[in-house]
mmCIF file of C-alpha atoms in Angstrom:
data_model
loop_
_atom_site.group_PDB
_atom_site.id
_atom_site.type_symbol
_atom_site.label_atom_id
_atom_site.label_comp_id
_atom_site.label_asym_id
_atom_site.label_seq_id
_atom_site.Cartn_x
_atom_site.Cartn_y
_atom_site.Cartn_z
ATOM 1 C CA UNK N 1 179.969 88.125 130.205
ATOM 2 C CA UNK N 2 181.695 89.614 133.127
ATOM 3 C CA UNK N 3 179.721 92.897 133.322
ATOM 4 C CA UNK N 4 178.124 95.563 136.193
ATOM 5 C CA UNK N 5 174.887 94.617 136.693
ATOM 6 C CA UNK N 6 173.324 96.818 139.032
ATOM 7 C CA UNK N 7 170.888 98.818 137.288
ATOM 8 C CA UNK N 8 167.283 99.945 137.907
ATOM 9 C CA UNK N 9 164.172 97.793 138.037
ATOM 10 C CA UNK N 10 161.299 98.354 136.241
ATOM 11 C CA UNK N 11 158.134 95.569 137.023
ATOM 12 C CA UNK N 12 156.363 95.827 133.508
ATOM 13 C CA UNK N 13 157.132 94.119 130.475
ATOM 14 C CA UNK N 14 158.033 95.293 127.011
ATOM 15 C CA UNK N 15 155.037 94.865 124.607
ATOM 16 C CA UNK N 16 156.487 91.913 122.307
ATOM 17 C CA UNK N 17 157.564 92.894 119.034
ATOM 18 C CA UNK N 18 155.930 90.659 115.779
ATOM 19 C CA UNK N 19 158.715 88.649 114.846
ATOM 20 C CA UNK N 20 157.367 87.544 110.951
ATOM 21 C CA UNK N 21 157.243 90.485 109.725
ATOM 22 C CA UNK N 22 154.950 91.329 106.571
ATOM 23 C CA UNK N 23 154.803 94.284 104.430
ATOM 24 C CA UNK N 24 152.302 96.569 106.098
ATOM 25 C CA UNK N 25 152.830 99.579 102.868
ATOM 26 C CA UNK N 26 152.147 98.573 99.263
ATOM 27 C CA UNK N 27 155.343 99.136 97.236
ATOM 28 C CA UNK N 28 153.946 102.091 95.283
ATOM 29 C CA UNK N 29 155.559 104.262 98.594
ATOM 30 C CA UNK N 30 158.432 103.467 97.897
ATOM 31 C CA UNK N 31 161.014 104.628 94.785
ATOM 32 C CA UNK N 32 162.385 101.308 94.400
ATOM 33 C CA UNK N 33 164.013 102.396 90.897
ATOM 34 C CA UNK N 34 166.615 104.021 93.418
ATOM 35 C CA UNK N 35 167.791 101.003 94.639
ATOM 36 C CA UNK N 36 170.611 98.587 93.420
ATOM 37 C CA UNK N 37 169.363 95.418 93.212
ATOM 38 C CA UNK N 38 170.498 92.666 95.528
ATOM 39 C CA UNK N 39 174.078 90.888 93.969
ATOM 40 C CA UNK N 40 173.288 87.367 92.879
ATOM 41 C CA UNK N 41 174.666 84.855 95.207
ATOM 42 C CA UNK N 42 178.228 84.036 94.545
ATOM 43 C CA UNK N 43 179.481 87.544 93.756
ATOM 44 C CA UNK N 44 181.544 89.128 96.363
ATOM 45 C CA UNK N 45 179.800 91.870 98.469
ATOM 46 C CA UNK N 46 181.288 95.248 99.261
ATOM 47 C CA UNK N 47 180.758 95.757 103.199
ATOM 48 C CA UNK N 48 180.874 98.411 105.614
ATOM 49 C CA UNK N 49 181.715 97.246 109.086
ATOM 50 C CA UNK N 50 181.139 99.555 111.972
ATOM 51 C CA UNK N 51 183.666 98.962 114.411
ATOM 52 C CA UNK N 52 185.731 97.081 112.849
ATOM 53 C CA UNK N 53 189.017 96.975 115.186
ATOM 54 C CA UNK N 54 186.767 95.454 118.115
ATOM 55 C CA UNK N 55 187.332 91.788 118.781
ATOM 56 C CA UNK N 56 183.653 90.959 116.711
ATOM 57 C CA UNK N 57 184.787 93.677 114.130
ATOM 58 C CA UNK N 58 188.174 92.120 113.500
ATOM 59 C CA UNK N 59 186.865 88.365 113.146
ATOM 60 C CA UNK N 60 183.975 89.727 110.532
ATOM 61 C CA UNK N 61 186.588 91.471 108.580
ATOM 62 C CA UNK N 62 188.957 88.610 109.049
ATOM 63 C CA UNK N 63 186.197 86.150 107.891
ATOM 64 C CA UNK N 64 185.121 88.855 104.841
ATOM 65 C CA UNK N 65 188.401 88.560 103.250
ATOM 66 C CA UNK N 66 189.135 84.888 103.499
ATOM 67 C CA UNK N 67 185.943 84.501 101.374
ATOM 68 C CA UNK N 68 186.475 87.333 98.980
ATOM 69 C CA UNK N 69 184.532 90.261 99.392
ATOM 70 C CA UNK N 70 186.043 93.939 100.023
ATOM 71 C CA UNK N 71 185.774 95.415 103.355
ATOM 72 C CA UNK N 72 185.388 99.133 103.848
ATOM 73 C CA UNK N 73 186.352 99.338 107.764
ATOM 74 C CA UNK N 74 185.047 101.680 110.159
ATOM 75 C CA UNK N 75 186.498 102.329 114.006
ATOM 76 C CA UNK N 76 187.177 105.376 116.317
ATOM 77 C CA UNK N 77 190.417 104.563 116.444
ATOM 78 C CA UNK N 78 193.266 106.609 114.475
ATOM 79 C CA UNK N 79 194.557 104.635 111.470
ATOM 80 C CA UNK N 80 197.963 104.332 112.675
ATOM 81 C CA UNK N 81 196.759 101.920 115.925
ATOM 82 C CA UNK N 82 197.802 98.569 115.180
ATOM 83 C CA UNK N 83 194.278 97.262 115.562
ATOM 84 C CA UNK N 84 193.222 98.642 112.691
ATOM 85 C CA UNK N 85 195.794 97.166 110.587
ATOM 86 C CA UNK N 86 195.836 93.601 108.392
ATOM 87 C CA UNK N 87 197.221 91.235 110.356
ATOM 88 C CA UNK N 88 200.255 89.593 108.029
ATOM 89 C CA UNK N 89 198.406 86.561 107.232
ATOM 90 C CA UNK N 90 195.706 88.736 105.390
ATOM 91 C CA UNK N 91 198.367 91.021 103.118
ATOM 92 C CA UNK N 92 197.086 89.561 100.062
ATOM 93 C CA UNK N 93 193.730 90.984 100.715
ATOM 94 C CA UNK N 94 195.196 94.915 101.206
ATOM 95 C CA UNK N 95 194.058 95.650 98.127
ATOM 96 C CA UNK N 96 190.332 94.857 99.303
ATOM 97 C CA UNK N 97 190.589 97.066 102.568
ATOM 98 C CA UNK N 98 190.307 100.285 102.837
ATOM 99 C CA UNK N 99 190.289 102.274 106.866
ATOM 100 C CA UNK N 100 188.324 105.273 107.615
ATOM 101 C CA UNK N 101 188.624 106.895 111.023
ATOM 102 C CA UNK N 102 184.665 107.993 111.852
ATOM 103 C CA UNK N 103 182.315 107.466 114.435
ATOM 104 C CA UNK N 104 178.687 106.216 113.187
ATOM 105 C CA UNK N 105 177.213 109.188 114.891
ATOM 106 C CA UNK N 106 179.003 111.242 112.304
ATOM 107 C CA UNK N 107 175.984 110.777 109.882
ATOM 108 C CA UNK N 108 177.264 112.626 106.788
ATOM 109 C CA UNK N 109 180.888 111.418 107.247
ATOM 110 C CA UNK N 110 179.747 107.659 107.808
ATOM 111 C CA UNK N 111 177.674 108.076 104.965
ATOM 112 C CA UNK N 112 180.309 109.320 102.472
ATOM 113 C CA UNK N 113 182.646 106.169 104.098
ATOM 114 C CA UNK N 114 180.214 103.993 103.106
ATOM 115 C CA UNK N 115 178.771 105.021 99.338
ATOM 116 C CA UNK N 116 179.303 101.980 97.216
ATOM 117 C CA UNK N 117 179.087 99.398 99.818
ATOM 118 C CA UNK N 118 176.185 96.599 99.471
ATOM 119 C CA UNK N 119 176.060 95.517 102.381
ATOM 120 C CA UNK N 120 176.392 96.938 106.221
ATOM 121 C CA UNK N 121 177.747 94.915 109.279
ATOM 122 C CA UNK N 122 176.821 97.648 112.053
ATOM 123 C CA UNK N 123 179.300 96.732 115.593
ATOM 124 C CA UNK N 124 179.882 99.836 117.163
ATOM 125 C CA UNK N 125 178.109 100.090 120.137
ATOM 126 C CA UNK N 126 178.913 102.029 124.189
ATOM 127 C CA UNK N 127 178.168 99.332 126.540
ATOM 128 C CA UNK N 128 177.130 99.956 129.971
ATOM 129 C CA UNK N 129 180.137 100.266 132.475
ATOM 130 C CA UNK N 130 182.362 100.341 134.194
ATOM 131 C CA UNK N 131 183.129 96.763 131.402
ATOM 132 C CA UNK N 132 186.290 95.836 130.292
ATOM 133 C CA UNK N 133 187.165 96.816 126.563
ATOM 134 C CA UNK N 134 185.615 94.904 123.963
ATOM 135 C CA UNK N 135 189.179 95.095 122.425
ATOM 136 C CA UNK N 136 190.766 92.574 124.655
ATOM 137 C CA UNK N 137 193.651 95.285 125.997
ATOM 138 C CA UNK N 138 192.420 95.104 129.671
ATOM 139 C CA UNK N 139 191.884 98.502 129.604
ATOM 140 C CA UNK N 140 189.142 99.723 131.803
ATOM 141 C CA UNK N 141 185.782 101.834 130.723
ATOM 142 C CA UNK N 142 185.636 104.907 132.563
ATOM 143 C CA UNK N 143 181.427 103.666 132.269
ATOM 144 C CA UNK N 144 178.595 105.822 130.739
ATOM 145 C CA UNK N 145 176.352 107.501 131.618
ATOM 146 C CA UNK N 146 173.114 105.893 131.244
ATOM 147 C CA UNK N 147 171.329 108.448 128.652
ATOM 148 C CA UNK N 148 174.481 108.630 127.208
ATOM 149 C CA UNK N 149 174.679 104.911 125.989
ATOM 150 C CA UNK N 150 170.937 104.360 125.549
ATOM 151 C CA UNK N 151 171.263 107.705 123.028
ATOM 152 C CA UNK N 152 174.220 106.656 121.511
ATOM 153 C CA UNK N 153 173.191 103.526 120.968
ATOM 154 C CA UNK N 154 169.746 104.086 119.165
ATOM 155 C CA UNK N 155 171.397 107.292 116.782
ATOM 156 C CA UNK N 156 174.036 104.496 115.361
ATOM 157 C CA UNK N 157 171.471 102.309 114.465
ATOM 158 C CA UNK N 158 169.211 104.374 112.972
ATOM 159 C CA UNK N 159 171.979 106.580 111.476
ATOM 160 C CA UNK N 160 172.986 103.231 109.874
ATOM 161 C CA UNK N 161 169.597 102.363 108.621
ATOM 162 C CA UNK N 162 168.938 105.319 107.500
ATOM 163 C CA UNK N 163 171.853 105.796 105.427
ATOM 164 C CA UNK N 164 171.296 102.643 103.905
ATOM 165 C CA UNK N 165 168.165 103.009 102.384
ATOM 166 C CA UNK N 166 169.507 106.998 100.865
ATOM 167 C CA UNK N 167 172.149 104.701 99.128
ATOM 168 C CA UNK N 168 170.563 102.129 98.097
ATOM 169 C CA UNK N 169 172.373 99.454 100.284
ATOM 170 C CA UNK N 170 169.888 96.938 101.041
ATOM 171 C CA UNK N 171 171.255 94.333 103.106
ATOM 172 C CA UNK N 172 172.200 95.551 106.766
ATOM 173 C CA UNK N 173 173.037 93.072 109.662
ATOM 174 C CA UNK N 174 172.338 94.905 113.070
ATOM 175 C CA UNK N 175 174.258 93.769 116.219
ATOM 176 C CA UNK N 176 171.301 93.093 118.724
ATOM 177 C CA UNK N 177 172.363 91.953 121.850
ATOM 178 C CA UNK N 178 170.460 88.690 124.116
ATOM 179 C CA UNK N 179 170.274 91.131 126.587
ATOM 180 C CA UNK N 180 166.857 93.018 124.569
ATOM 181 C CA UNK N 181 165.248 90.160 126.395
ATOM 182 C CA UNK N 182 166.226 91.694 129.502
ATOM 183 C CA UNK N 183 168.902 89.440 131.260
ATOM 184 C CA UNK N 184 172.129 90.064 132.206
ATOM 185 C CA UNK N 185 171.761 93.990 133.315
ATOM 186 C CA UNK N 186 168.223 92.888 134.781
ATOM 187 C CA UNK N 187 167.869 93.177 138.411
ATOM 188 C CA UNK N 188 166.325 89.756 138.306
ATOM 189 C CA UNK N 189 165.626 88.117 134.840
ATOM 190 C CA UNK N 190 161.903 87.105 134.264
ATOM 191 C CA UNK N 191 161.520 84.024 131.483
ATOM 192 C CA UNK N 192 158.358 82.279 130.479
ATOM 193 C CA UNK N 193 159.965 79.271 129.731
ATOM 194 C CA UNK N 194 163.298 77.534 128.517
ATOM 195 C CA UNK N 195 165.095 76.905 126.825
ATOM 196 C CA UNK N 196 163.900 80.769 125.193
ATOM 197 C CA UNK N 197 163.934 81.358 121.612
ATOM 198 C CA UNK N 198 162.725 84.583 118.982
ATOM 199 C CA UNK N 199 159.169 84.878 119.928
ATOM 200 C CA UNK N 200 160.195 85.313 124.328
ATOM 201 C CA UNK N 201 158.975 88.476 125.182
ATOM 202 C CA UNK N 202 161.436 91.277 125.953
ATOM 203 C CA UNK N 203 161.510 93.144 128.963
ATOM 204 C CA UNK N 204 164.554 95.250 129.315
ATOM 205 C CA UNK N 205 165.246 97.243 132.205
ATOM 206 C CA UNK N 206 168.880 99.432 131.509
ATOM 207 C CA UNK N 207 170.086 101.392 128.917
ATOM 208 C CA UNK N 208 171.988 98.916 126.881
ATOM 209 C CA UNK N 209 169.463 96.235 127.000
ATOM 210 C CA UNK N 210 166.865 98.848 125.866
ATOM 211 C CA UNK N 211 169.034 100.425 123.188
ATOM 212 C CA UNK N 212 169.589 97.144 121.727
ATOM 213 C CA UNK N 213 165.468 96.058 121.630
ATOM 214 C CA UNK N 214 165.215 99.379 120.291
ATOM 215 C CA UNK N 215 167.482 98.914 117.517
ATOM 216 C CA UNK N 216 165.455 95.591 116.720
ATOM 217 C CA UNK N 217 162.210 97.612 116.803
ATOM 218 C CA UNK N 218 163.827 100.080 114.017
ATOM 219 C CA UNK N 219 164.355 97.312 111.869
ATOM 220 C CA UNK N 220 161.130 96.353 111.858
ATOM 221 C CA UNK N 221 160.026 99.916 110.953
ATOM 222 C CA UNK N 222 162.413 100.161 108.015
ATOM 223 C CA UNK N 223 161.481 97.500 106.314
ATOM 224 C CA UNK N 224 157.299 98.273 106.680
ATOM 225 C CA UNK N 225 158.697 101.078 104.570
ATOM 226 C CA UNK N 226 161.628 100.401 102.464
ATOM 227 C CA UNK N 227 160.797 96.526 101.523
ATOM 228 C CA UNK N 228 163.683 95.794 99.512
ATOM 229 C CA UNK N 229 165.910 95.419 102.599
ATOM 230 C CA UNK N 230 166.482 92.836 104.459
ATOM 231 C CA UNK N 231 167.896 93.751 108.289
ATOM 232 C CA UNK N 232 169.947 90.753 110.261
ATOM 233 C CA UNK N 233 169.254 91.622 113.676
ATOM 234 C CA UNK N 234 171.789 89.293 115.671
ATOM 235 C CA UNK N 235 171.472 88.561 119.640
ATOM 236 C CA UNK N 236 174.901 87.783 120.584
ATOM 237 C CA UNK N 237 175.669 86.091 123.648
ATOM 238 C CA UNK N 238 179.130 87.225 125.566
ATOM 239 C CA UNK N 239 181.813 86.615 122.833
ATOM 240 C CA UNK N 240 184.938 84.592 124.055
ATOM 241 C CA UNK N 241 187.683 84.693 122.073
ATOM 242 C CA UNK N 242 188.577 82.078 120.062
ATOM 243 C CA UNK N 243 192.099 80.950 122.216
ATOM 244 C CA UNK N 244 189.238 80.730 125.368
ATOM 245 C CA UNK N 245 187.079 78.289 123.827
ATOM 246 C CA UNK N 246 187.304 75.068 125.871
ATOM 247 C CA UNK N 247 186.138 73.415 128.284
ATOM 248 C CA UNK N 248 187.722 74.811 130.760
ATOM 249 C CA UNK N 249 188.627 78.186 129.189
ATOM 250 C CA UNK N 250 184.554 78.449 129.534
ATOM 251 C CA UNK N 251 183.843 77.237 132.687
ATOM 252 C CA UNK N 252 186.006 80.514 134.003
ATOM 253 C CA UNK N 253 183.405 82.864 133.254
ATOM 254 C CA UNK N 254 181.410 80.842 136.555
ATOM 255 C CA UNK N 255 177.991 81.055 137.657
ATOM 256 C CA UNK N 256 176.649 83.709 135.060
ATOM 257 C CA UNK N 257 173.276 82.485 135.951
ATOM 258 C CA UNK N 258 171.611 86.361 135.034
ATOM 259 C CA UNK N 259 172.487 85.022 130.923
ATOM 260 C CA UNK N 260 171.801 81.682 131.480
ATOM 261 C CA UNK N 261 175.501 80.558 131.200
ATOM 262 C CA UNK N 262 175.669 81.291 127.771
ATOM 263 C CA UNK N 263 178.690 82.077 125.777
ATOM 264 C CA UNK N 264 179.624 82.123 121.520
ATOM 265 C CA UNK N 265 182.656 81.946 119.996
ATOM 266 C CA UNK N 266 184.284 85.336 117.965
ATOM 267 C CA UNK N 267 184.365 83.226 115.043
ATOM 268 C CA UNK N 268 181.045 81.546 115.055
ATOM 269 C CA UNK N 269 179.810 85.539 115.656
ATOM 270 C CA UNK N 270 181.643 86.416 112.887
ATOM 271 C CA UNK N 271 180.320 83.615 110.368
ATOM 272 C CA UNK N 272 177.065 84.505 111.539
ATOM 273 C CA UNK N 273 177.204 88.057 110.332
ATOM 274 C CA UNK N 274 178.616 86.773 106.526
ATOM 275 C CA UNK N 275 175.861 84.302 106.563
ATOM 276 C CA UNK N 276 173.193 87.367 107.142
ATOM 277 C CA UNK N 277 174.166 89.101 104.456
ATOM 278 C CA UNK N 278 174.900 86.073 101.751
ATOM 279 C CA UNK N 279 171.732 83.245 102.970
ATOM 280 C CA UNK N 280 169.435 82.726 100.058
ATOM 281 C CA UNK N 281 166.312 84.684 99.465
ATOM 282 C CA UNK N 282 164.592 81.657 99.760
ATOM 283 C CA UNK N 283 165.676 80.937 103.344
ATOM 284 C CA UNK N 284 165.835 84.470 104.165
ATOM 285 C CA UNK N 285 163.261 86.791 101.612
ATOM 286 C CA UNK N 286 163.884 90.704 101.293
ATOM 287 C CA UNK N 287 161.385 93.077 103.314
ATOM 288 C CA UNK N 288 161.898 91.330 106.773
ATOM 289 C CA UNK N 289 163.610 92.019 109.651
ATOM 290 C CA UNK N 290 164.608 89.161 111.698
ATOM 291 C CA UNK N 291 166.039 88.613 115.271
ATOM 292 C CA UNK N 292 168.676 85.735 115.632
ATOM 293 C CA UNK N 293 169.776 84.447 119.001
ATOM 294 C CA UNK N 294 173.401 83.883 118.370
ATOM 295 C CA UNK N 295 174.597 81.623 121.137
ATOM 296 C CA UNK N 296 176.350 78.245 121.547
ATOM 297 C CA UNK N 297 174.792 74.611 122.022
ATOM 298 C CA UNK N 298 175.806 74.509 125.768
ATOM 299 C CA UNK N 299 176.490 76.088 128.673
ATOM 300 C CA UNK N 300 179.671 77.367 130.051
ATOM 301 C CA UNK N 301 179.464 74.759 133.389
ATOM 302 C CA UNK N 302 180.387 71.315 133.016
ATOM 303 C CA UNK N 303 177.376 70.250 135.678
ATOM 304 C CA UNK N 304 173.514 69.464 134.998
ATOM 305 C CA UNK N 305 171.909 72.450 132.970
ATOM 306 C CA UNK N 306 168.341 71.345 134.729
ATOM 307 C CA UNK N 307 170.213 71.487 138.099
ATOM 308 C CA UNK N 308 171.492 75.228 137.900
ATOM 309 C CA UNK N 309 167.880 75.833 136.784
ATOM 310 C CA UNK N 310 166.198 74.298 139.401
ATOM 311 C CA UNK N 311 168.608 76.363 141.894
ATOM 312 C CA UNK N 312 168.548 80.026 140.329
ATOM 313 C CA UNK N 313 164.864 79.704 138.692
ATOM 314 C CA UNK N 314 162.736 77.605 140.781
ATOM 315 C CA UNK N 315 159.800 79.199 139.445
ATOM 316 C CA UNK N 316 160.097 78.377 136.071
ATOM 317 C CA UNK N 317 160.335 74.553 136.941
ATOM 318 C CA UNK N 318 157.269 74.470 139.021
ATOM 319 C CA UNK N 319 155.624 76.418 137.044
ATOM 320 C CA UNK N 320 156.142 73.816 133.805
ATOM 321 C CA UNK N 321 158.319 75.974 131.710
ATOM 322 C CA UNK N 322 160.914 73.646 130.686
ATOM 323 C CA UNK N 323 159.544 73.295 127.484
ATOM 324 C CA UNK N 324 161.905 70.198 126.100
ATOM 325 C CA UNK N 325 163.762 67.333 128.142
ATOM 326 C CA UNK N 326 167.422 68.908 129.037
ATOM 327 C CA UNK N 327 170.027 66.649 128.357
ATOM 328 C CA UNK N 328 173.637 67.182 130.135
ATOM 329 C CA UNK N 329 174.575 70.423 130.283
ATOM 330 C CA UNK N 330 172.346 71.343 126.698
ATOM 331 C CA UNK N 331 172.107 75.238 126.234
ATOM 332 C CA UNK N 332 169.372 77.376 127.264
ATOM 333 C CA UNK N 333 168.995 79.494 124.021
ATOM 334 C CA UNK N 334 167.231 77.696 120.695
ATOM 335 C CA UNK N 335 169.343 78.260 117.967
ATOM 336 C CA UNK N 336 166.677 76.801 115.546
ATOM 337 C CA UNK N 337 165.484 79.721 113.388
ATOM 338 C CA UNK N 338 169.290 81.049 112.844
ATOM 339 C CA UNK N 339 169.707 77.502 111.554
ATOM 340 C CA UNK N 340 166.869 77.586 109.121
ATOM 341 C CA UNK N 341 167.143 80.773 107.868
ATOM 342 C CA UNK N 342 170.932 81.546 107.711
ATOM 343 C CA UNK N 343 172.598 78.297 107.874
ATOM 344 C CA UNK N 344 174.341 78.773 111.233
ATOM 345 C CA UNK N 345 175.447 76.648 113.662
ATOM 346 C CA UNK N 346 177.885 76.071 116.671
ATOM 347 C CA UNK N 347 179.574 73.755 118.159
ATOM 348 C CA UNK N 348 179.684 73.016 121.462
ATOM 349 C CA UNK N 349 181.052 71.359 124.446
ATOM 350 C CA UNK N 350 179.105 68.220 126.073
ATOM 351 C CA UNK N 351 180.270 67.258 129.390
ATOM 352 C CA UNK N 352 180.676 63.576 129.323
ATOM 353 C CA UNK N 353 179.687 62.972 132.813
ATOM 354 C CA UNK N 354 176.638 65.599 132.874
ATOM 355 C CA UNK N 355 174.246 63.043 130.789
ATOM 356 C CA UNK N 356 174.948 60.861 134.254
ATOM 357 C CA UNK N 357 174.242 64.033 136.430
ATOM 358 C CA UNK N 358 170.924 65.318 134.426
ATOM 359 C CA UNK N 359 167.699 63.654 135.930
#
């Protein structure tokens, strides 16, 4: 959540991409004999995660063996660093891992690392700098330059969709970012009303924010022509570490009023990307794409969510677009279709003295 946000600003919108998304090419396109069919529910997955040794990419493959399946990991980072080792708690599971040093801009290489899998949890991503390391070593980024991140960005995802549908792996969970709405990075943030959910428009303004609406926008192409998969694209807010989430661990992070003082936990992030992959076909059908804001129930501040509002978005109060009654200090992102279509959830924090201080 702590990041640079001085980038350029750009006055017009993105168009807004159709969030339902229907099969626009009949089936007969499409050599669907290729494909391996979906596993029934119940029987363990085997699933390619894409930077696997970040703090996201160590809770997924965490959460991946505690329920069973067999993780194929992939990271930058030589197989002798400690990161991308088991931890000892998980040595019962070595037999289901398996490391491979490779960048997912290495198409052919990333491909060959991931034949067999049947399912794809895509992490690895350059975010805009100078940022601190997603690993949690306090390194520094040396920062990016923009093309180079935007660039980056979009080849991993589409090197990762791509591959998918040449082996026949058809369920793929993309890691979007809430910042394709255009927030965080944005010189000033522009919402049409709050709390914002799937269908907000998204108006990005850096690289990283427009790599990541980009990468949603992909999805949406490759299942118009592939319609056996079904793409996960997940809009995490800043992940905290589990050992941060409190109270007061969150209230640290301060006035991030540019992401609406949002924050999720690594382990609700990393539930949310086994639940994309394993939610019923009934909840969840094959041949969509879907965008999930990821994000906990409440804000990082223990103070009046309807009071920071009224301070840092004026506009959107007099202009009506508090769409619900905010209670305490009640999140600004609606959760509700990640709810209904994967099963997910978070919990959050209420501060017992903001229902007193909300009006």
């Amino acid at each position: 959540m702590l990041f640079d946000t001085s980038t350029p600003f750009f006055s017009s919108s993105m168009p807004e991409k159709n969030h339902t998304h229907s099969q626009s090419r009949s089936r007969s396109t499409v050599n669907l004999s290729s494909m391996p069919r979906i596993p029934p529910p119940g029987v363990p997955l085997r699933i390619a995660i894409t930077g696997s040794a970040g703090l996201v990419g160590s809770a997924v493959t965490k959460l991946a063996l505690d329920e069973g399946h067999e993780v194929v990991a992939l990271d930058i980072l030589p197989s002798d660093n400690i990161r991308t080792h088991l931890p000892a708690e998980l040595e019962k599971a070595k037999g289901r891992y398996t490391y491979h040093q490779v960048s997912a801009l290495e198409f052919d290489r990333y491909k060959d690392a991931v034949r067999g899998c049947t399912g794809i949890v895509h992490l690895a991503m350059i975010p805009n700098g100078p940022d601190v390391d997603g690993r949690g070593d306090g390194t520094s980024d040396a920062g990016q330059a923009q093309h180079d991140v935007h660039n980056a960005n979009v080849a991993m995802s589409y090197n990762t969709l791509s591959i998918a549908t040449k082996l026949g792996i058809n369920r793929i969970v993309l890691a979007s970012s809430i910042n394709a709405v255009g927030m965080l990075f944005s010189r000033r943030p522009a919402f049409n009303y709050l709390p914002i959910d799937e269908k907000h428009p998204c108006r990005p303004e850096d690289a990283y924010s427009l790599s990541k609406y980009m990468t949603e926008l992909q999805g949406d192409a490759f299942v118009r022509r592939y319609p056996s998969m079904r793409i996960a694209c997940l809009r995490f807010h800043g992940v905290v570490r589990d050992d941060q989430v409190s109270p007061e661990g969150l209230e640290k992070f301060g006035d991030s009023w540019k992401d609406l003082w949002g924050w999720v936990s690594a382990s609700a992030v990393a539930r949310s990307c086994l639940l994309s992959l394993t939610a019923p076909t009934s909840t969840f059908p094959a041949g969509t794409n879907e965008s999930f804001f990821i994000v906990g129930p409440t804000i990082t501040q223990r103070t009046s969510t309807l009071r920071l509002v009224e301070d840092r978005y004026p506009e959107i109060v007099k202009n009506g677009g508090i769409r619900v009654k905010l209670e305490g200090n009640q999140g600004l992102f609606d959760c509700g279709k990640a709810k209904r279509m994967l099963g997910w959830t978070e919990n959050g924090f209420e501060w017992p003295e903001s229902r007193h201080d909300s009006h």
